[in-house]
Amino acid sequence: MPVSDPRSRLALGVAAIALALYALFFAGDYALHVLTRAGIYAIAAIGYQLIFGRLGALSLAQGCFFGLGAYAAGLGALELGLGFPLTLAAGVLLPSLLAALIAIPVLRLASHYFALATLGIAQLALLVATNWTDVTGGANGLYGVPPIETGTLSFGHGLPLTLLVWACVGLALTVSHRMTAGQRGLKVETLREAPLAAAALGIDGSAIRFRFFVASAAFGGLAGALQAHAVGVVSPDVLQFHVLVLILAMTVIGGRASPLGAILGALLLVHLPEWFRDFADYYLVVYGVALLAAIIFLPRGLAGLFGKSKMPPVETADAEAPHDPAPLTLSVETVSKRFGGVTALDGTSLTLAPGEILGLIGPNGSGKTTLVNLLSGIEKPDGGRILLGDADITGKPPEHIARAGLCRSFQHPQIAPDLTVLETVEAIATKGESAQARVIEAGLSTHANERAGTLPPAALKHLEIARALATGASILALDEPAAGMNEVERAALATLLKRLADAGHGILLIDHAMDFLLPLADRVICLSAGRVVAEGSPHEVARDPAAINAYFGESPL
Amino acid sequence: MFLKSAAIALTALMATAPIAKAETIPVLVPITGFLSLEGSSQRNGAVLAVERFGKDLSLDAEVTDTGTSPEGAVTALRRALEGKPSAAVASMLGTQMLAMLPIAGRAGVPLLTVSGTAKITEIGIPWVFRFFPGDSVVKVAQAHYAVEELGAKRPALLYQTTAYGQSGAEHLRRIMQDLGAPLVFEEAIDISVKDMLPALTRMQEAKPDLILLHLHSGSTALVIRQARDQNIALPILAGSAMHQPTTAALLEPKQLAGVCAESASSPISEPEGSVEDFTAEYRARFGTEPDAFALAQYDGVSMLIAAKNAGARTATEVRDWLASNSYDGLAMTYKSDGKGNMAHDAVVVCYDGKSAVPAIKRRYENVSGVK
């Protein structure tokens, strides 16, 4: 649940007031201590949401960052004699620097390798803390970390410490909100659910992953630093795996992508064992059962109890007219691509002019999708050149190519299922582009507030086109957009594509439905075994013996 | 709907406040996690003493699991302090004690523990009383027995990476050097390691004549089992974890041949007298065998009750009494060295390879010279 919507803000406000009243008027020293612990873990969980909840990257280093923050604050206070604000800064900086250092190699890894790599880093930190006894105090750790004091103010324990920690929770919420609110949050959702599409639509996934990983480390470190001062002891225990498990459980049970959920998760998981103390030896069993129940009955987490906010409905009258694209010509010059011993493309050349629809046909395995992958930067060519207008985009990253003006769709639509249609397009819309206008242009205004995951296949194809248009692209490379459509749907799609071409978009159209493609295309190229075997008007290619031999079997005309 | 949920949550939060009891001795011990065996013994000893001697004073024991993290211990202590106790039984885990001590010091509540970590009585907080001999006692006994009774000249040491392990290793390293039998090999073993063969293989290359162990219960049993399975027949002189019946139960009696261990005491090895009575009562109450931790904590709480019987009511009065009096417990006579170290005796027990009950081979009394 985004914090930006009124209902979330109201919920947060009421919860904050309730917590403040409880802390001020009802809580004793012990209850304040538990509340303080919950606040500390809430900060770590809010941070973990960024990398795990928002980006879906299973980092197993959040406990490590928490522990490093604690050690940095402890060593800063005990060895360097730093005062509280500086120890806090040290607690934030050390894990942030480590995260920045390891981000470049680690963030490139696929999900399970990423998890293993971060686990390795966490284990390494634990080994160092345990065995570098001269600095870390070894297994005994550091003790006597002073309570928080700054100037004449003392936040040692009790209400002052609780208020300070929860003020830090507020700070963490604010930072998290700034990183995930509005279009930024929608981009992140798209990146998590459809990383390939996100790149092809101009989202710089590497930069987002880097920012979120470092921020999650900073939040973990902040929590650890507060913990060091609150407990007074920093031992290797803060680097143990159970810290990560606790933070992970808070994130999942609270609500994977909701800051409010992180707070609820932390409050619940810190308080539950305390509530169940009267079960004596069986309190952990009861605790486990309660957690299991929460996971089974609240699949969207505690935050899911509050529902999901809705975007305002799309009003046709409000929509701005879509912008016309910049007139760009796509030139592909003798491009080749090999996968091991297989030649997917062998010196393929083509041009696509503004306002032109170029049909690309050929049997399965002829290199059509490979060509689109090369155009969109998902694969790099082994030879040849690709020009977009005067710009050489050969081998450039997908997000660069998308921003340059070439965008693509996928055979199997790649979308973030929980985003609405309007949010899906809003996530991509570049400056000056109206998501609303593109949704209407693509004929999706009646679906605008529906979740993308519930759309019928034909509407999904239109959504991909709307999203591509929202990047401001001049050239659209559409991979089998009519697949699975009935005649009425194909007709509607053809009308849309014709309109887009008339507006100046160059469209590279791959499809196997010849009754759809041939009447629509201005020119057609037939590929076979990675080579252009026929090129010309639809009539010419349909009668070309090479195309008939390679693809049609018999002329479709 | 939301307001209702918020009200329920607020009510649940408010339920965190514990109900105070008049005369409750908080028992804050690790009964889950890697120290659960030892922590359970500590708990049992404390509970038995309260049940046996606390009736006249209407004492009750309230057990709280601290887990093994410092923050868990701090939370448990904060909870206990709500009841304004005159003393508390506190965790045997050193890092937990180091976290709890400043809080107990500020609150002015004495903590009674069986933790072996040396530092807890060295940081200048006069509210801790340790009823289990520290490393400066039991490691002296272990080292002397190794050299003087077992004739060790080339000892190897395997120790745990925990605070307990590192503290003991430091003492053994120094004392063995002083005794002219320096360590020829040493390796720290993480508590999660189950395969000891790599460490044992590396150790054998150093050609030791004795294996010194300073490990927790599970690791101790694993090392001995895997050493014997590999036909490593070297004598083994283990730390106090080995004297625990729960550790011996993890091994076959024949695997225990040639195995000795230091300890504060060994209740099941005492065939008669008041310790035997304690053992019988303990078995009846908990259905398990007592160990030195249970007996030490039993003695500690018994001394606390003696203080109360002597008129100490407030926490300060209890602390002063514990600090200035000696007490004849079942395992030994306890007396503070001025820092809260109450136990100064040790024993070495050995197994005969036929039984899981060790025999006391040698007693080391007043090692620290306090009494």
Short mmCIF file of C-alpha atoms in Angstrom, two decimals, chain A residues 67-490:
data_model
loop_
_atom_site.label_atom_id
_atom_site.label_comp_id
_atom_site.label_asym_id
_atom_site.label_seq_id
_atom_site.Cartn_x
_atom_site.Cartn_y
_atom_site.Cartn_z
CA GLY A 67 25.26 -5.97 12.53
CA LEU A 68 27.83 -3.82 10.76
CA GLY A 69 25.89 -0.72 11.76
CA ALA A 70 25.97 -1.92 15.34
CA TYR A 71 29.70 -2.61 15.23
CA ALA A 72 30.46 0.71 13.55
CA ALA A 73 28.51 2.62 16.19
CA GLY A 74 30.01 0.55 19.01
CA LEU A 75 33.58 0.92 17.79
CA GLY A 76 33.02 4.59 17.05
CA ALA A 77 31.87 5.20 20.60
CA LEU A 78 34.32 2.93 22.43
CA GLU A 79 37.49 3.17 20.36
CA LEU A 80 37.23 6.58 18.70
CA GLY A 81 35.27 8.35 21.41
CA LEU A 82 32.67 9.60 18.97
CA GLY A 83 29.49 11.15 20.28
CA PHE A 84 25.99 10.00 19.39
CA PRO A 85 25.25 11.74 16.11
CA LEU A 86 28.61 10.64 14.75
CA THR A 87 28.20 7.06 15.89
CA LEU A 88 24.87 7.01 14.12
CA ALA A 89 26.54 8.35 10.98
CA ALA A 90 29.23 5.69 11.26
CA GLY A 91 26.53 3.05 11.65
CA VAL A 92 24.87 4.21 8.45
CA LEU A 93 28.04 4.80 6.45
CA LEU A 94 29.92 1.54 6.98
CA PRO A 95 27.20 -0.79 5.66
CA SER A 96 26.33 1.69 2.92
CA LEU A 97 29.93 1.74 1.72
CA LEU A 98 30.15 -2.03 1.83
CA ALA A 99 26.89 -2.30 -0.10
CA ALA A 100 28.14 0.17 -2.71
CA LEU A 101 31.37 -1.79 -3.02
CA ILE A 102 29.76 -5.17 -3.50
CA ALA A 103 26.76 -3.94 -5.48
CA ILE A 104 28.51 -3.87 -8.84
CA PRO A 105 29.47 -7.55 -8.95
CA VAL A 106 26.60 -8.85 -6.83
CA LEU A 107 23.66 -7.05 -8.39
CA ARG A 108 24.47 -8.52 -11.80
CA LEU A 109 23.77 -12.01 -10.53
CA ALA A 110 20.56 -13.93 -11.10
CA SER A 111 18.23 -14.33 -8.15
CA HIS A 112 19.57 -17.49 -6.48
CA TYR A 113 23.19 -16.53 -7.10
CA PHE A 114 22.46 -13.10 -5.69
CA ALA A 115 21.03 -14.71 -2.56
CA LEU A 116 24.08 -16.96 -2.20
CA ALA A 117 26.51 -14.11 -2.79
CA THR A 118 24.87 -11.93 -0.15
CA LEU A 119 24.80 -14.89 2.22
CA GLY A 120 28.51 -15.34 1.65
CA ILE A 121 29.14 -11.71 2.50
CA ALA A 122 27.09 -12.06 5.67
CA GLN A 123 29.03 -15.17 6.70
CA LEU A 124 32.31 -13.41 6.02
CA ALA A 125 31.28 -10.51 8.22
CA LEU A 126 30.35 -12.95 10.98
CA LEU A 127 33.71 -14.69 10.73
CA VAL A 128 35.57 -11.39 10.88
CA ALA A 129 33.56 -10.21 13.88
CA THR A 130 34.17 -13.48 15.71
CA ASN A 131 37.85 -13.87 14.95
CA TRP A 132 39.26 -10.35 14.66
CA THR A 133 39.33 -10.20 18.42
CA ASP A 134 41.69 -7.23 18.73
CA VAL A 135 39.17 -4.96 17.06
CA THR A 136 35.77 -6.54 17.52
CA GLY A 137 36.29 -8.12 20.91
CA GLY A 138 35.75 -11.57 19.37
CA ALA A 139 32.85 -13.61 20.62
CA ASN A 140 32.57 -11.46 23.73
CA GLY A 141 31.96 -8.52 21.44
CA LEU A 142 31.99 -4.91 22.53
CA TYR A 143 30.38 -3.99 25.79
CA GLY A 144 29.76 -0.73 27.51
CA VAL A 145 28.49 1.07 24.41
CA PRO A 146 27.25 4.27 26.02
CA PRO A 147 23.58 5.24 26.03
CA ILE A 148 22.56 7.94 23.60
CA GLU A 149 23.36 11.42 24.82
CA THR A 150 23.77 14.59 22.87
CA GLY A 151 24.50 17.86 24.56
CA THR A 152 22.32 18.07 27.63
CA LEU A 153 19.77 15.68 26.19
CA SER A 154 19.82 12.06 27.30
CA PHE A 155 18.05 9.33 25.34
CA GLY A 156 19.52 6.50 27.37
CA HIS A 157 16.41 4.45 27.91
CA GLY A 158 12.70 4.66 28.58
CA LEU A 159 10.46 7.19 26.87
CA PRO A 160 13.20 9.44 25.42
CA LEU A 161 14.86 6.49 23.69
CA THR A 162 11.54 5.21 22.43
CA LEU A 163 10.64 8.60 21.00
CA LEU A 164 14.04 8.98 19.37
CA VAL A 165 13.85 5.55 17.76
CA TRP A 166 10.35 6.17 16.46
CA ALA A 167 11.43 9.54 15.14
CA CYS A 168 14.03 7.59 13.18
CA VAL A 169 11.24 5.29 11.99
CA GLY A 170 9.50 8.41 10.71
CA LEU A 171 12.68 9.47 8.95
CA ALA A 172 13.05 6.04 7.38
CA LEU A 173 9.45 6.17 6.22
CA THR A 174 10.01 9.56 4.63
CA VAL A 175 13.11 8.44 2.76
CA SER A 176 11.43 5.21 1.68
CA HIS A 177 8.42 7.19 0.52
CA ARG A 178 10.57 9.52 -1.55
CA MET A 179 12.20 6.51 -3.21
CA THR A 180 9.00 4.66 -4.00
CA ALA A 181 6.20 7.15 -4.36
CA GLY A 182 4.44 7.95 -7.62
CA GLN A 183 6.11 7.05 -10.89
CA ARG A 184 9.29 5.91 -9.12
CA GLY A 185 7.31 3.22 -7.34
CA LEU A 186 5.57 2.18 -10.53
CA LYS A 187 8.92 1.86 -12.29
CA VAL A 188 10.22 -0.33 -9.49
CA GLU A 189 7.13 -2.53 -9.65
CA THR A 190 7.61 -2.93 -13.40
CA LEU A 191 11.29 -3.67 -12.90
CA ARG A 192 10.52 -6.40 -10.37
CA GLU A 193 7.76 -8.11 -12.32
CA ALA A 194 9.04 -7.65 -15.86
CA PRO A 195 12.76 -6.83 -15.78
CA LEU A 196 13.33 -7.46 -19.47
CA ALA A 197 10.41 -5.29 -20.49
CA ALA A 198 11.47 -2.62 -18.03
CA ALA A 199 14.88 -2.38 -19.66
CA ALA A 200 13.35 -2.35 -23.13
CA LEU A 201 11.07 0.47 -22.02
CA GLY A 202 13.88 2.68 -20.84
CA ILE A 203 13.97 1.92 -17.11
CA ASP A 204 17.55 1.94 -15.85
CA GLY A 205 17.32 -1.16 -13.66
CA SER A 206 21.00 -1.14 -12.67
CA ALA A 207 20.77 2.35 -11.19
CA ILE A 208 17.58 1.55 -9.30
CA ARG A 209 18.98 -1.71 -7.94
CA PHE A 210 22.15 0.06 -6.82
CA ARG A 211 20.23 2.85 -5.08
CA PHE A 212 17.87 0.46 -3.35
CA PHE A 213 20.60 -1.94 -2.26
CA VAL A 214 22.67 0.85 -0.75
CA ALA A 215 19.58 2.39 0.87
CA SER A 216 18.56 -0.95 2.37
CA ALA A 217 22.06 -1.25 3.82
CA ALA A 218 21.86 2.28 5.21
CA PHE A 219 18.54 1.55 6.90
CA GLY A 220 19.90 -1.72 8.27
CA GLY A 221 22.95 0.12 9.58
CA LEU A 222 20.85 2.83 11.16
CA ALA A 223 18.82 0.20 12.98
CA GLY A 224 21.97 -1.59 14.08
CA ALA A 225 23.52 1.60 15.41
CA LEU A 226 20.44 2.35 17.47
CA GLN A 227 20.47 -1.23 18.72
CA ALA A 228 24.09 -0.91 19.83
CA HIS A 229 23.27 2.11 21.96
CA ALA A 230 20.00 0.68 23.25
CA VAL A 231 21.46 -2.67 24.35
CA GLY A 232 24.96 -1.49 25.22
CA VAL A 233 26.56 -4.66 23.87
CA VAL A 234 27.51 -5.59 20.32
CA SER A 235 28.39 -9.24 19.87
CA PRO A 236 28.57 -11.48 16.80
CA ASP A 237 24.99 -12.38 17.60
CA VAL A 238 23.88 -9.26 15.69
CA LEU A 239 25.43 -10.76 12.56
CA GLN A 240 23.81 -14.16 12.95
CA PHE A 241 21.35 -15.50 10.41
CA HIS A 242 18.42 -15.27 12.82
CA VAL A 243 18.52 -11.47 12.59
CA LEU A 244 17.96 -11.67 8.86
CA VAL A 245 15.21 -14.25 9.33
CA LEU A 246 13.44 -11.96 11.77
CA ILE A 247 13.64 -8.98 9.42
CA LEU A 248 12.51 -11.15 6.51
CA ALA A 249 9.55 -12.44 8.52
CA MET A 250 8.58 -8.90 9.48
CA THR A 251 8.67 -7.85 5.85
CA VAL A 252 6.62 -10.79 4.63
CA ILE A 253 4.06 -10.80 7.43
CA GLY A 254 3.71 -7.04 7.50
CA GLY A 255 3.29 -6.73 3.76
CA ARG A 256 6.05 -7.05 1.23
CA ALA A 257 5.80 -3.63 -0.36
CA SER A 258 4.15 -1.51 2.30
CA PRO A 259 6.07 0.70 4.74
CA LEU A 260 3.08 0.52 7.03
CA GLY A 261 3.31 -3.25 6.75
CA ALA A 262 6.95 -3.16 7.81
CA ILE A 263 5.98 -1.29 10.95
CA LEU A 264 3.06 -3.59 11.68
CA GLY A 265 5.26 -6.62 11.05
CA ALA A 266 7.93 -5.33 13.41
CA LEU A 267 5.41 -4.45 16.10
CA LEU A 268 3.78 -7.85 15.83
CA LEU A 269 6.89 -10.00 15.69
CA VAL A 270 8.64 -8.21 18.53
CA HIS A 271 5.56 -8.18 20.74
CA LEU A 272 4.25 -11.68 20.00
CA PRO A 273 6.88 -13.60 21.99
CA GLU A 274 6.34 -11.19 24.87
CA TRP A 275 2.58 -11.71 24.82
CA PHE A 276 3.09 -15.46 24.81
CA ARG A 277 5.55 -15.55 27.74
CA ASP A 278 2.87 -17.02 29.95
CA PHE A 279 2.94 -20.17 27.84
CA ALA A 280 6.35 -20.80 29.43
CA ASP A 281 8.20 -23.61 27.62
CA TYR A 282 5.65 -23.64 24.80
CA TYR A 283 5.73 -19.96 23.95
CA LEU A 284 7.83 -20.49 20.84
CA VAL A 285 5.38 -23.12 19.61
CA VAL A 286 2.50 -20.68 20.04
CA TYR A 287 4.61 -18.00 18.38
CA GLY A 288 5.27 -20.29 15.43
CA VAL A 289 1.59 -21.16 15.08
CA ALA A 290 0.67 -17.48 15.14
CA LEU A 291 3.20 -16.72 12.40
CA LEU A 292 1.96 -19.62 10.29
CA ALA A 293 -1.61 -18.41 10.68
CA ALA A 294 -0.60 -14.91 9.63
CA ILE A 295 1.07 -16.24 6.48
CA ILE A 296 -1.85 -18.50 5.57
CA PHE A 297 -4.69 -16.12 6.28
CA LEU A 298 -2.99 -12.87 5.30
CA PRO A 299 -1.20 -13.65 2.03
CA ARG A 300 -0.78 -9.93 1.32
CA GLY A 301 0.46 -9.33 4.83
CA LEU A 302 -1.03 -7.22 7.57
CA ALA A 303 -1.04 -4.21 5.27
CA GLY A 304 -3.33 -6.16 2.96
CA LEU A 305 -6.08 -5.70 5.56
CA PHE A 306 -6.27 -2.10 4.51
CA GLY A 307 -6.83 -2.89 0.83
CA LYS A 308 -5.15 -1.33 -2.16
CA SER A 309 -5.57 2.25 -3.24
CA LYS A 310 -7.07 3.00 -6.64
CA MET A 311 -5.92 5.45 -9.25
CA PRO A 312 -8.47 8.11 -10.20
CA PRO A 313 -10.69 6.99 -13.10
CA VAL A 314 -9.67 7.99 -16.59
CA GLU A 315 -11.74 10.78 -18.08
CA THR A 316 -11.58 10.94 -21.85
CA ALA A 317 -12.27 14.63 -21.85
CA ASP A 318 -9.26 15.31 -19.62
CA ALA A 319 -6.77 13.53 -21.81
CA GLU A 320 -4.23 15.50 -23.76
CA ALA A 321 -3.73 14.63 -27.39
CA PRO A 322 -0.81 12.22 -27.86
CA HIS A 323 2.41 13.75 -29.11
CA ASP A 324 3.53 12.97 -32.64
CA PRO A 325 6.81 11.08 -32.73
CA ALA A 326 10.10 12.50 -33.92
CA PRO A 327 10.67 11.32 -37.52
CA LEU A 328 13.44 8.73 -37.24
CA THR A 329 14.60 6.15 -39.76
CA LEU A 330 15.84 2.77 -38.55
CA SER A 331 18.75 1.33 -40.54
CA VAL A 332 20.07 -2.16 -39.99
CA GLU A 333 23.31 -2.80 -41.86
CA THR A 334 24.63 -6.35 -42.36
CA VAL A 335 23.91 -7.40 -38.81
CA SER A 336 24.93 -10.88 -37.70
CA LYS A 337 24.48 -12.90 -34.55
CA ARG A 338 25.66 -16.36 -33.60
CA PHE A 339 24.74 -18.52 -30.59
CA GLY A 340 27.56 -21.01 -30.33
CA GLY A 341 27.53 -22.96 -33.57
CA VAL A 342 24.15 -21.62 -34.67
CA THR A 343 23.97 -18.60 -36.94
CA ALA A 344 20.79 -16.76 -35.99
CA LEU A 345 21.35 -13.74 -38.24
CA ASP A 346 23.74 -13.61 -41.16
CA GLY A 347 24.34 -10.17 -42.65
CA THR A 348 20.77 -8.98 -42.38
CA SER A 349 19.98 -5.45 -43.56
CA LEU A 350 16.79 -3.43 -43.63
CA THR A 351 15.47 0.09 -43.31
CA LEU A 352 12.29 1.36 -41.74
CA ALA A 353 11.12 4.85 -42.56
CA PRO A 354 8.89 7.09 -40.41
CA GLY A 355 5.23 6.24 -40.98
CA GLU A 356 6.05 2.91 -42.59
CA ILE A 357 4.82 -0.52 -41.50
CA LEU A 358 7.43 -3.14 -42.34
CA GLY A 359 6.29 -6.74 -42.05
CA LEU A 360 8.91 -9.25 -40.94
CA ILE A 361 8.00 -12.84 -41.71
CA GLY A 362 9.75 -16.17 -41.77
CA PRO A 363 9.54 -19.64 -40.32
CA ASN A 364 10.21 -20.33 -36.66
CA GLY A 365 13.92 -20.05 -35.97
CA SER A 366 14.53 -17.79 -38.94
CA GLY A 367 15.88 -14.99 -36.74
CA LYS A 368 12.90 -12.63 -36.42
CA THR A 369 12.87 -12.41 -32.62
CA THR A 370 16.67 -12.37 -32.54
CA LEU A 371 16.57 -9.34 -34.82
CA VAL A 372 14.13 -7.58 -32.48
CA ASN A 373 16.35 -8.49 -29.54
CA LEU A 374 19.32 -6.91 -31.29
CA LEU A 375 17.34 -3.81 -32.20
CA SER A 376 16.16 -3.37 -28.63
CA GLY A 377 19.57 -4.04 -27.08
CA ILE A 378 18.62 -7.24 -25.27
CA GLU A 379 21.24 -9.07 -27.35
CA LYS A 380 24.40 -7.57 -28.79
CA PRO A 381 25.21 -8.23 -32.45
CA ASP A 382 28.45 -9.96 -33.45
CA GLY A 383 28.78 -7.76 -36.50
CA GLY A 384 27.10 -5.00 -38.45
CA ARG A 385 25.58 -1.70 -37.43
CA ILE A 386 22.21 -0.39 -36.28
CA LEU A 387 21.36 3.27 -36.73
CA LEU A 388 18.40 5.17 -35.36
CA GLY A 389 18.34 8.38 -37.31
CA ASP A 390 21.98 9.46 -37.16
CA ALA A 391 22.64 7.75 -33.83
CA ASP A 392 24.56 4.50 -33.76
CA ILE A 393 22.74 2.28 -31.25
CA THR A 394 24.66 -0.90 -32.01
CA GLY A 395 25.15 -2.88 -28.80
CA LYS A 396 23.81 -0.11 -26.58
CA PRO A 397 21.92 -1.09 -23.41
CA PRO A 398 18.16 -1.55 -23.83
CA GLU A 399 17.27 1.47 -21.71
CA HIS A 400 19.53 3.66 -23.86
CA ILE A 401 17.88 2.43 -27.05
CA ALA A 402 14.40 2.93 -25.59
CA ARG A 403 15.26 6.49 -24.65
CA ALA A 404 16.72 7.02 -28.13
CA GLY A 405 13.31 6.25 -29.62
CA LEU A 406 12.99 2.53 -30.35
CA CYS A 407 10.66 0.44 -28.26
CA ARG A 408 9.41 -3.09 -28.55
CA SER A 409 6.71 -5.47 -27.40
CA PHE A 410 7.12 -9.15 -26.54
CA GLN A 411 5.58 -12.33 -27.88
CA HIS A 412 4.35 -13.05 -24.38
CA PRO A 413 3.36 -9.76 -22.76
CA GLN A 414 5.57 -8.88 -19.83
CA ILE A 415 3.68 -6.78 -17.36
CA ALA A 416 3.42 -6.12 -13.63
CA PRO A 417 0.12 -7.89 -12.89
CA ASP A 418 -0.77 -5.86 -9.80
CA LEU A 419 -0.51 -2.50 -11.52
CA THR A 420 -3.59 -1.12 -13.17
CA VAL A 421 -3.54 -0.36 -16.86
CA LEU A 422 -3.09 3.32 -16.17
CA GLU A 423 -0.32 2.67 -13.63
CA THR A 424 1.42 0.35 -16.09
CA VAL A 425 1.62 3.12 -18.65
CA GLU A 426 2.28 5.82 -16.07
CA ALA A 427 5.35 3.85 -14.95
CA ILE A 428 6.92 4.34 -18.35
CA ALA A 429 5.64 7.73 -19.45
CA THR A 430 8.49 10.09 -20.20
CA LYS A 431 8.36 13.80 -19.54
CA GLY A 432 5.67 15.44 -21.63
CA GLU A 433 3.92 12.15 -22.29
CA SER A 434 0.41 11.61 -20.93
CA ALA A 435 -0.23 8.07 -19.76
CA GLN A 436 -3.91 8.80 -19.84
CA ALA A 437 -3.73 9.87 -23.47
CA ARG A 438 -1.81 6.75 -24.46
CA VAL A 439 -4.29 4.50 -22.65
CA ILE A 440 -7.13 6.13 -24.56
CA GLU A 441 -5.18 6.05 -27.81
CA ALA A 442 -4.63 2.31 -27.39
CA GLY A 443 -8.36 1.79 -26.85
CA LEU A 444 -8.02 0.81 -23.22
CA SER A 445 -9.94 3.55 -21.45
CA THR A 446 -12.61 1.10 -20.23
CA HIS A 447 -9.88 -1.05 -18.68
CA ALA A 448 -7.86 1.84 -17.26
CA ASN A 449 -8.43 1.04 -13.60
CA GLU A 450 -8.33 -2.73 -13.93
CA ARG A 451 -5.32 -4.70 -12.80
CA ALA A 452 -3.17 -5.59 -15.77
CA GLY A 453 -3.05 -9.19 -14.59
CA THR A 454 -6.81 -9.53 -15.16
CA LEU A 455 -6.84 -8.26 -18.75
CA PRO A 456 -7.79 -10.54 -21.66
CA PRO A 457 -4.89 -11.38 -24.03
CA ALA A 458 -5.91 -8.89 -26.71
CA ALA A 459 -6.05 -6.03 -24.22
CA LEU A 460 -2.63 -7.00 -22.93
CA LYS A 461 -1.20 -6.62 -26.42
CA HIS A 462 -2.77 -3.16 -26.64
CA LEU A 463 -1.35 -2.36 -23.22
CA GLU A 464 2.14 -3.22 -24.41
CA ILE A 465 1.67 -0.87 -27.34
CA ALA A 466 0.34 1.91 -25.09
CA ARG A 467 3.32 1.45 -22.82
CA ALA A 468 5.75 1.58 -25.72
CA LEU A 469 4.11 4.74 -27.01
CA ALA A 470 4.41 6.34 -23.57
CA THR A 471 8.20 6.19 -23.88
CA GLY A 472 7.88 8.66 -26.74
CA ALA A 473 9.27 6.07 -29.15
CA SER A 474 9.32 6.75 -32.86
CA ILE A 475 9.98 3.16 -33.88
CA LEU A 476 7.87 0.30 -32.57
CA ALA A 477 9.09 -3.28 -32.94
CA LEU A 478 6.07 -5.50 -32.30
CA ASP A 479 6.63 -9.21 -31.84
CA GLU A 480 3.48 -11.13 -32.83
CA PRO A 481 0.98 -8.59 -31.50
CA ALA A 482 -1.99 -10.38 -33.12
CA ALA A 483 -1.19 -13.84 -31.77
CA GLY A 484 -4.26 -15.37 -30.14
CA MET A 485 -6.63 -12.63 -31.34
CA ASN A 486 -9.94 -13.24 -33.05
CA GLU A 487 -10.90 -11.41 -36.24
CA VAL A 488 -12.61 -8.52 -34.47
CA GLU A 489 -9.62 -7.99 -32.21
CA ARG A 490 -7.23 -8.16 -35.17
#
